[in-house]
Amino acid sequence: MKTYKYETHLHTSQASACASASGDEYIEKYIQAGYAGIIVTDHFFQGNTCVPNHEQETWENRVNQYCSGYEKALQKAKEINIANKTVGTDDEFKVFFGLEQNFRGDEYLIYGLDKNWLLAHPEIELMTHKELFKAVNSQKGLMIQAHPFRLRDYIPSLSIHLRDIHGIEALNLGNEPEENDLAEQLAKVHNLPITAGSDIHHIQNVFTEDGKPNVTGVEFETPLKDIFDYAERIKFGKGKIIR
């Protein structure tokens, strides 16, 4: 049976300081890897962003730059879908918008807040965990704690906010296996939905040197309609992570 695979954690060079791939570069690679779509989740303004700070640029200009990686990916996907005559079909390659917010080391994947919402809510930059969770819920979105047990020099301490999330990223390709195992165990103990994402930053990482797909994500039996469809399915435990 055919399934539909989606990358849920992806960074572009337009907004993430640690990424080298432009948003549009990913599309053909993920189509070749057998994926039905990607969700662009660049580092937001409290994270490792390359977007200028509030002292250097207006809020509007900052949001415009932040969203440009997603917009480049979206435009490239549209061109390919038109060329392949897949627009409006189950085979249409989808590009959805998300973001990754940082709270002094613990990070969250946010789905359901779009560019217009960001432009109208500059206060998001300084929201607490609880305030951000409330804002995401108000838009019927999804808030996932990313790689909760990742141990790195830039992360001062592990911080898990179980009251302010809808689920946990249990498989992250940037993690060590034991870090992913702990995340999945935590989700099971607290009966929380799980997701998976490649946390990809560089185009050469989509495939291994011998040409095999080197990415993960979540797959479903039917294609996603939009980002809110993704949020709802995850909340109800639908779909499975790609191991």
GROMACS .gro file of N, CA, C and O in nm, residues 67-143:
model
  308
   67CYS      N    1   1.078   3.402   0.687
   67CYS     CA    2   0.988   3.317   0.607
   67CYS      C    3   1.039   3.291   0.466
   67CYS      O    4   0.980   3.211   0.392
   68SER      N    5   1.149   3.355   0.427
   68SER     CA    6   1.194   3.347   0.288
   68SER      C    7   1.243   3.207   0.250
   68SER      O    8   1.231   3.166   0.134
   69GLY      N    9   1.300   3.133   0.343
   69GLY     CA   10   1.342   2.997   0.312
   69GLY      C   11   1.224   2.908   0.279
   69GLY      O   12   1.225   2.831   0.182
   70TYR      N   13   1.120   2.919   0.361
   70TYR     CA   14   0.995   2.847   0.335
   70TYR      C   15   0.936   2.889   0.201
   70TYR      O   16   0.892   2.805   0.121
   71GLU      N   17   0.934   3.018   0.174
   71GLU     CA   18   0.874   3.067   0.050
   71GLU      C   19   0.950   3.021  -0.073
   71GLU      O   20   0.889   2.992  -0.177
   72LYS      N   21   1.082   3.013  -0.063
   72LYS     CA   22   1.160   2.961  -0.175
   72LYS      C   23   1.129   2.814  -0.199
   72LYS      O   24   1.117   2.769  -0.315
   73ALA      N   25   1.115   2.739  -0.091
   73ALA     CA   26   1.079   2.597  -0.104
   73ALA      C   27   0.941   2.581  -0.164
   73ALA      O   28   0.919   2.496  -0.251
   74LEU      N   29   0.847   2.663  -0.118
   74LEU     CA   30   0.710   2.657  -0.168
   74LEU      C   31   0.704   2.688  -0.317
   74LEU      O   32   0.634   2.619  -0.394
   75GLN      N   33   0.777   2.791  -0.360
   75GLN     CA   34   0.776   2.829  -0.501
   75GLN      C   35   0.836   2.720  -0.589
   75GLN      O   36   0.783   2.688  -0.696
   76LYS      N   37   0.946   2.661  -0.542
   76LYS     CA   38   1.009   2.554  -0.620
   76LYS      C   39   0.915   2.434  -0.632
   76LYS      O   40   0.904   2.373  -0.740
   77ALA      N   41   0.846   2.401  -0.523
   77ALA     CA   42   0.752   2.289  -0.526
   77ALA      C   43   0.638   2.317  -0.624
   77ALA      O   44   0.594   2.227  -0.698
   78LYS      N   45   0.590   2.440  -0.626
   78LYS     CA   46   0.483   2.476  -0.720
   78LYS      C   47   0.528   2.457  -0.864
   78LYS      O   48   0.453   2.403  -0.947
   79GLU      N   49   0.650   2.500  -0.894
   79GLU     CA   50   0.702   2.487  -1.030
   79GLU      C   51   0.712   2.340  -1.071
   79GLU      O   52   0.674   2.303  -1.183
   80ILE      N   53   0.760   2.257  -0.980
   80ILE     CA   54   0.775   2.115  -1.010
   80ILE      C   55   0.639   2.046  -1.022
   80ILE      O   56   0.617   1.963  -1.110
   81ASN      N   57   0.545   2.083  -0.936
   81ASN     CA   58   0.410   2.024  -0.943
   81ASN      C   59   0.342   2.060  -1.073
   81ASN      O   60   0.272   1.977  -1.133
   82ILE      N   61   0.360   2.183  -1.120
   82ILE     CA   62   0.302   2.224  -1.248
   82ILE      C   63   0.365   2.145  -1.362
   82ILE      O   64   0.296   2.094  -1.451
   83ALA      N   65   0.499   2.135  -1.358
   83ALA     CA   66   0.570   2.064  -1.464
   83ALA      C   67   0.531   1.917  -1.467
   83ALA      O   68   0.520   1.857  -1.576
   84ASN      N   69   0.510   1.859  -1.350
   84ASN     CA   70   0.477   1.716  -1.342
   84ASN      C   71   0.326   1.689  -1.347
   84ASN      O   72   0.284   1.573  -1.340
   85LYS      N   73   0.248   1.796  -1.358
   85LYS     CA   74   0.102   1.787  -1.364
   85LYS      C   75   0.044   1.714  -1.242
   85LYS      O   76  -0.047   1.630  -1.255
   86THR      N   77   0.098   1.745  -1.125
   86THR     CA   78   0.051   1.682  -1.001
   86THR      C   79  -0.031   1.777  -0.914
   86THR      O   80  -0.076   1.737  -0.806
   87VAL      N   81  -0.052   1.900  -0.960
   87VAL     CA   82  -0.129   1.997  -0.882
   87VAL      C   83  -0.270   1.945  -0.859
   87VAL      O   84  -0.339   1.904  -0.953
   88GLY      N   85  -0.312   1.943  -0.732
   88GLY     CA   86  -0.446   1.899  -0.699
   88GLY      C   87  -0.464   1.749  -0.691
   88GLY      O   88  -0.574   1.701  -0.665
   89THR      N   89  -0.356   1.673  -0.710
   89THR     CA   90  -0.364   1.527  -0.702
   89THR      C   91  -0.298   1.480  -0.573
   89THR      O   92  -0.231   1.557  -0.503
   90ASP      N   93  -0.311   1.350  -0.545
   90ASP     CA   94  -0.246   1.293  -0.427
   90ASP      C   95  -0.095   1.296  -0.438
   90ASP      O   96  -0.024   1.285  -0.338
   91ASP      N   97  -0.044   1.312  -0.559
   91ASP     CA   98   0.100   1.312  -0.581
   91ASP      C   99   0.161   1.453  -0.576
   91ASP      O  100   0.282   1.469  -0.598
   92GLU      N  101   0.080   1.552  -0.547
   92GLU     CA  102   0.133   1.689  -0.535
   92GLU      C  103   0.228   1.698  -0.416
   92GLU      O  104   0.196   1.658  -0.305
   93PHE      N  105   0.348   1.751  -0.440
   93PHE     CA  106   0.445   1.766  -0.332
   93PHE      C  107   0.410   1.890  -0.251
   93PHE      O  108   0.397   2.001  -0.305
   94LYS      N  109   0.396   1.873  -0.119
   94LYS     CA  110   0.350   1.981  -0.033
   94LYS      C  111   0.466   2.042   0.047
   94LYS      O  112   0.558   1.972   0.089
   95VAL      N  113   0.457   2.172   0.069
   95VAL     CA  114   0.552   2.242   0.155
   95VAL      C  115   0.471   2.319   0.259
   95VAL      O  116   0.387   2.401   0.224
   96PHE      N  117   0.496   2.290   0.386
   96PHE     CA  118   0.423   2.353   0.496
   96PHE      C  119   0.519   2.436   0.581
   96PHE      O  120   0.640   2.416   0.581
   97PHE      N  121   0.459   2.530   0.656
   97PHE     CA  122   0.538   2.623   0.737
   97PHE      C  123   0.533   2.586   0.885
   97PHE      O  124   0.428   2.551   0.938
   98GLY      N  125   0.648   2.592   0.948
   98GLY     CA  126   0.658   2.574   1.092
   98GLY      C  127   0.772   2.660   1.144
   98GLY      O  128   0.833   2.737   1.070
   99LEU      N  129   0.801   2.646   1.272
   99LEU     CA  130   0.917   2.716   1.328
   99LEU      C  131   0.970   2.637   1.448
   99LEU      O  132   0.902   2.551   1.502
  100GLU      N  133   1.093   2.668   1.486
  100GLU     CA  134   1.154   2.606   1.604
  100GLU      C  135   1.197   2.716   1.700
  100GLU      O  136   1.285   2.796   1.668
  101GLN      N  137   1.132   2.720   1.817
  101GLN     CA  138   1.164   2.823   1.916
  101GLN      C  139   1.252   2.765   2.026
  101GLN      O  140   1.239   2.647   2.062
  102ASN      N  141   1.340   2.848   2.077
  102ASN     CA  142   1.438   2.808   2.176
  102ASN      C  143   1.413   2.881   2.308
  102ASN      O  144   1.386   3.001   2.310
  103PHE      N  145   1.422   2.805   2.417
  103PHE     CA  146   1.413   2.863   2.552
  103PHE      C  147   1.539   2.825   2.629
  103PHE      O  148   1.540   2.732   2.708
  104ARG      N  149   1.650   2.890   2.601
  104ARG     CA  150   1.776   2.866   2.670
  104ARG      C  151   1.816   2.718   2.664
  104ARG      O  152   1.860   2.661   2.763
  105GLY      N  153   1.797   2.659   2.550
  105GLY     CA  154   1.842   2.522   2.531
  105GLY      C  155   1.734   2.424   2.494
  105GLY      O  156   1.753   2.337   2.409
  106ASP      N  157   1.619   2.430   2.561
  106ASP     CA  158   1.509   2.341   2.523
  106ASP      C  159   1.433   2.405   2.407
  106ASP      O  160   1.398   2.522   2.410
  107GLU      N  161   1.407   2.324   2.304
  107GLU     CA  162   1.351   2.377   2.180
  107GLU      C  163   1.220   2.308   2.144
  107GLU      O  164   1.198   2.192   2.179
  108TYR      N  165   1.136   2.381   2.070
  108TYR     CA  166   1.000   2.335   2.041
  108TYR      C  167   0.967   2.358   1.894
  108TYR      O  168   0.991   2.466   1.841
  109LEU      N  169   0.912   2.255   1.832
  109LEU     CA  170   0.865   2.265   1.695
  109LEU      C  171   0.720   2.311   1.699
  109LEU      O  172   0.636   2.248   1.763
  110ILE      N  173   0.694   2.421   1.629
  110ILE     CA  174   0.561   2.484   1.630
  110ILE      C  175   0.500   2.475   1.491
  110ILE      O  176   0.560   2.516   1.392
  111TYR      N  177   0.378   2.423   1.485
  111TYR     CA  178   0.306   2.410   1.359
  111TYR      C  179   0.168   2.476   1.372
  111TYR      O  180   0.096   2.449   1.467
  112GLY      N  181   0.134   2.564   1.278
  112GLY     CA  182   0.002   2.627   1.280
  112GLY      C  183   0.004   2.778   1.291
  112GLY      O  184  -0.101   2.842   1.280
  113LEU      N  185   0.121   2.837   1.314
  113LEU     CA  186   0.134   2.983   1.315
  113LEU      C  187   0.198   3.025   1.183
  113LEU      O  188   0.311   2.989   1.155
  114ASP      N  189   0.125   3.100   1.101
  114ASP     CA  190   0.177   3.135   0.970
  114ASP      C  191   0.240   3.275   0.970
  114ASP      O  192   0.250   3.341   1.073
  115LYS      N  193   0.283   3.319   0.853
  115LYS     CA  194   0.351   3.448   0.839
  115LYS      C  195   0.262   3.564   0.884
  115LYS      O  196   0.309   3.654   0.955
  116ASN      N  197   0.137   3.562   0.845
  116ASN     CA  198   0.046   3.670   0.884
  116ASN      C  199   0.029   3.675   1.036
  116ASN      O  200   0.021   3.784   1.095
  117TRP      N  201   0.024   3.558   1.097
  117TRP     CA  202   0.012   3.554   1.244
  117TRP      C  203   0.137   3.613   1.308
  117TRP      O  204   0.128   3.691   1.403
  118LEU      N  205   0.253   3.578   1.257
  118LEU     CA  206   0.377   3.631   1.312
  118LEU      C  207   0.383   3.784   1.297
  118LEU      O  208   0.423   3.854   1.390
  119LEU      N  209   0.345   3.833   1.182
  119LEU     CA  210   0.348   3.979   1.159
  119LEU      C  211   0.259   4.053   1.258
  119LEU      O  212   0.292   4.164   1.302
  120ALA      N  213   0.149   3.990   1.297
  120ALA     CA  214   0.053   4.053   1.387
  120ALA      C  215   0.085   4.030   1.535
  120ALA      O  216   0.021   4.092   1.622
  121HIS      N  217   0.185   3.948   1.564
  121HIS     CA  218   0.213   3.914   1.704
  121HIS      C  219   0.363   3.920   1.734
  121HIS      O  220   0.427   3.817   1.763
  122PRO      N  221   0.421   4.039   1.734
  122PRO     CA  222   0.565   4.051   1.766
  122PRO      C  223   0.598   4.006   1.908
  122PRO      O  224   0.713   3.976   1.937
  123GLU      N  225   0.497   3.998   1.995
  123GLU     CA  226   0.521   3.954   2.131
  123GLU      C  227   0.565   3.808   2.140
  123GLU      O  228   0.614   3.763   2.245
  124ILE      N  229   0.551   3.732   2.032
  124ILE     CA  230   0.590   3.592   2.035
  124ILE      C  231   0.737   3.575   2.068
  124ILE      O  232   0.778   3.476   2.129
  125GLU      N  233   0.818   3.674   2.032
  125GLU     CA  234   0.962   3.663   2.053
  125GLU      C  235   0.997   3.643   2.201
  125GLU      O  236   1.096   3.578   2.233
  126LEU      N  237   0.915   3.698   2.289
  126LEU     CA  238   0.945   3.693   2.432
  126LEU      C  239   0.843   3.612   2.512
  126LEU      O  240   0.840   3.621   2.634
  127MET      N  241   0.762   3.533   2.443
  127MET     CA  242   0.663   3.452   2.514
  127MET      C  243   0.729   3.344   2.599
  127MET      O  244   0.832   3.289   2.563
  128THR      N  245   0.666   3.312   2.712
  128THR     CA  246   0.708   3.200   2.794
  128THR      C  247   0.657   3.070   2.731
  128THR      O  248   0.578   3.073   2.635
  129HIS      N  249   0.699   2.957   2.786
  129HIS     CA  250   0.647   2.829   2.738
  129HIS      C  251   0.494   2.828   2.740
  129HIS      O  252   0.429   2.790   2.642
  130LYS      N  253   0.439   2.867   2.853
  130LYS     CA  254   0.293   2.861   2.871
  130LYS      C  255   0.222   2.956   2.775
  130LYS      O  256   0.118   2.920   2.718
  131GLU      N  257   0.276   3.075   2.756
  131GLU     CA  258   0.214   3.172   2.666
  131GLU      C  259   0.218   3.123   2.521
  131GLU      O  260   0.122   3.139   2.446
  132LEU      N  261   0.331   3.064   2.482
  132LEU     CA  262   0.342   3.013   2.346
  132LEU      C  263   0.247   2.896   2.324
  132LEU      O  264   0.181   2.886   2.220
  133PHE      N  265   0.238   2.807   2.422
  133PHE     CA  266   0.147   2.693   2.412
  133PHE      C  267   0.003   2.740   2.398
  133PHE      O  268  -0.074   2.687   2.318
  134LYS      N  269  -0.033   2.843   2.474
  134LYS     CA  270  -0.168   2.899   2.466
  134LYS      C  271  -0.194   2.959   2.327
  134LYS      O  272  -0.303   2.942   2.269
  135ALA      N  273  -0.094   3.028   2.273
  135ALA     CA  274  -0.109   3.089   2.141
  135ALA      C  275  -0.125   2.982   2.033
  135ALA      O  276  -0.209   2.995   1.943
  136VAL      N  277  -0.047   2.876   2.042
  136VAL     CA  278  -0.055   2.767   1.945
  136VAL      C  279  -0.192   2.700   1.953
  136VAL      O  280  -0.256   2.671   1.852
  137ASN      N  281  -0.240   2.678   2.075
  137ASN     CA  282  -0.373   2.617   2.092
  137ASN      C  283  -0.483   2.705   2.036
  137ASN      O  284  -0.582   2.654   1.982
  138SER      N  285  -0.466   2.836   2.047
  138SER     CA  286  -0.569   2.927   1.996
  138SER      C  287  -0.584   2.918   1.845
  138SER      O  288  -0.688   2.950   1.790
  139GLN      N  289  -0.479   2.872   1.778
  139GLN     CA  290  -0.482   2.856   1.631
  139GLN      C  291  -0.501   2.710   1.589
  139GLN      O  292  -0.489   2.677   1.471
  140LYS      N  293  -0.529   2.623   1.690
  140LYS     CA  294  -0.546   2.479   1.664
  140LYS      C  295  -0.420   2.418   1.602
  140LYS      O  296  -0.426   2.331   1.516
  141GLY      N  297  -0.305   2.467   1.651
  141GLY     CA  298  -0.178   2.419   1.603
  141GLY      C  299  -0.121   2.309   1.690
  141GLY      O  300  -0.192   2.246   1.768
  142LEU      N  301   0.009   2.287   1.676
  142LEU     CA  302   0.076   2.175   1.742
  142LEU      C  303   0.210   2.223   1.797
  142LEU      O  304   0.285   2.293   1.728
  143MET      N  305   0.242   2.185   1.921
  143MET     CA  306   0.368   2.221   1.984
  143MET      C  307   0.436   2.092   2.032
  143MET      O  308   0.385   2.023   2.119
   0.00000   0.00000   0.00000
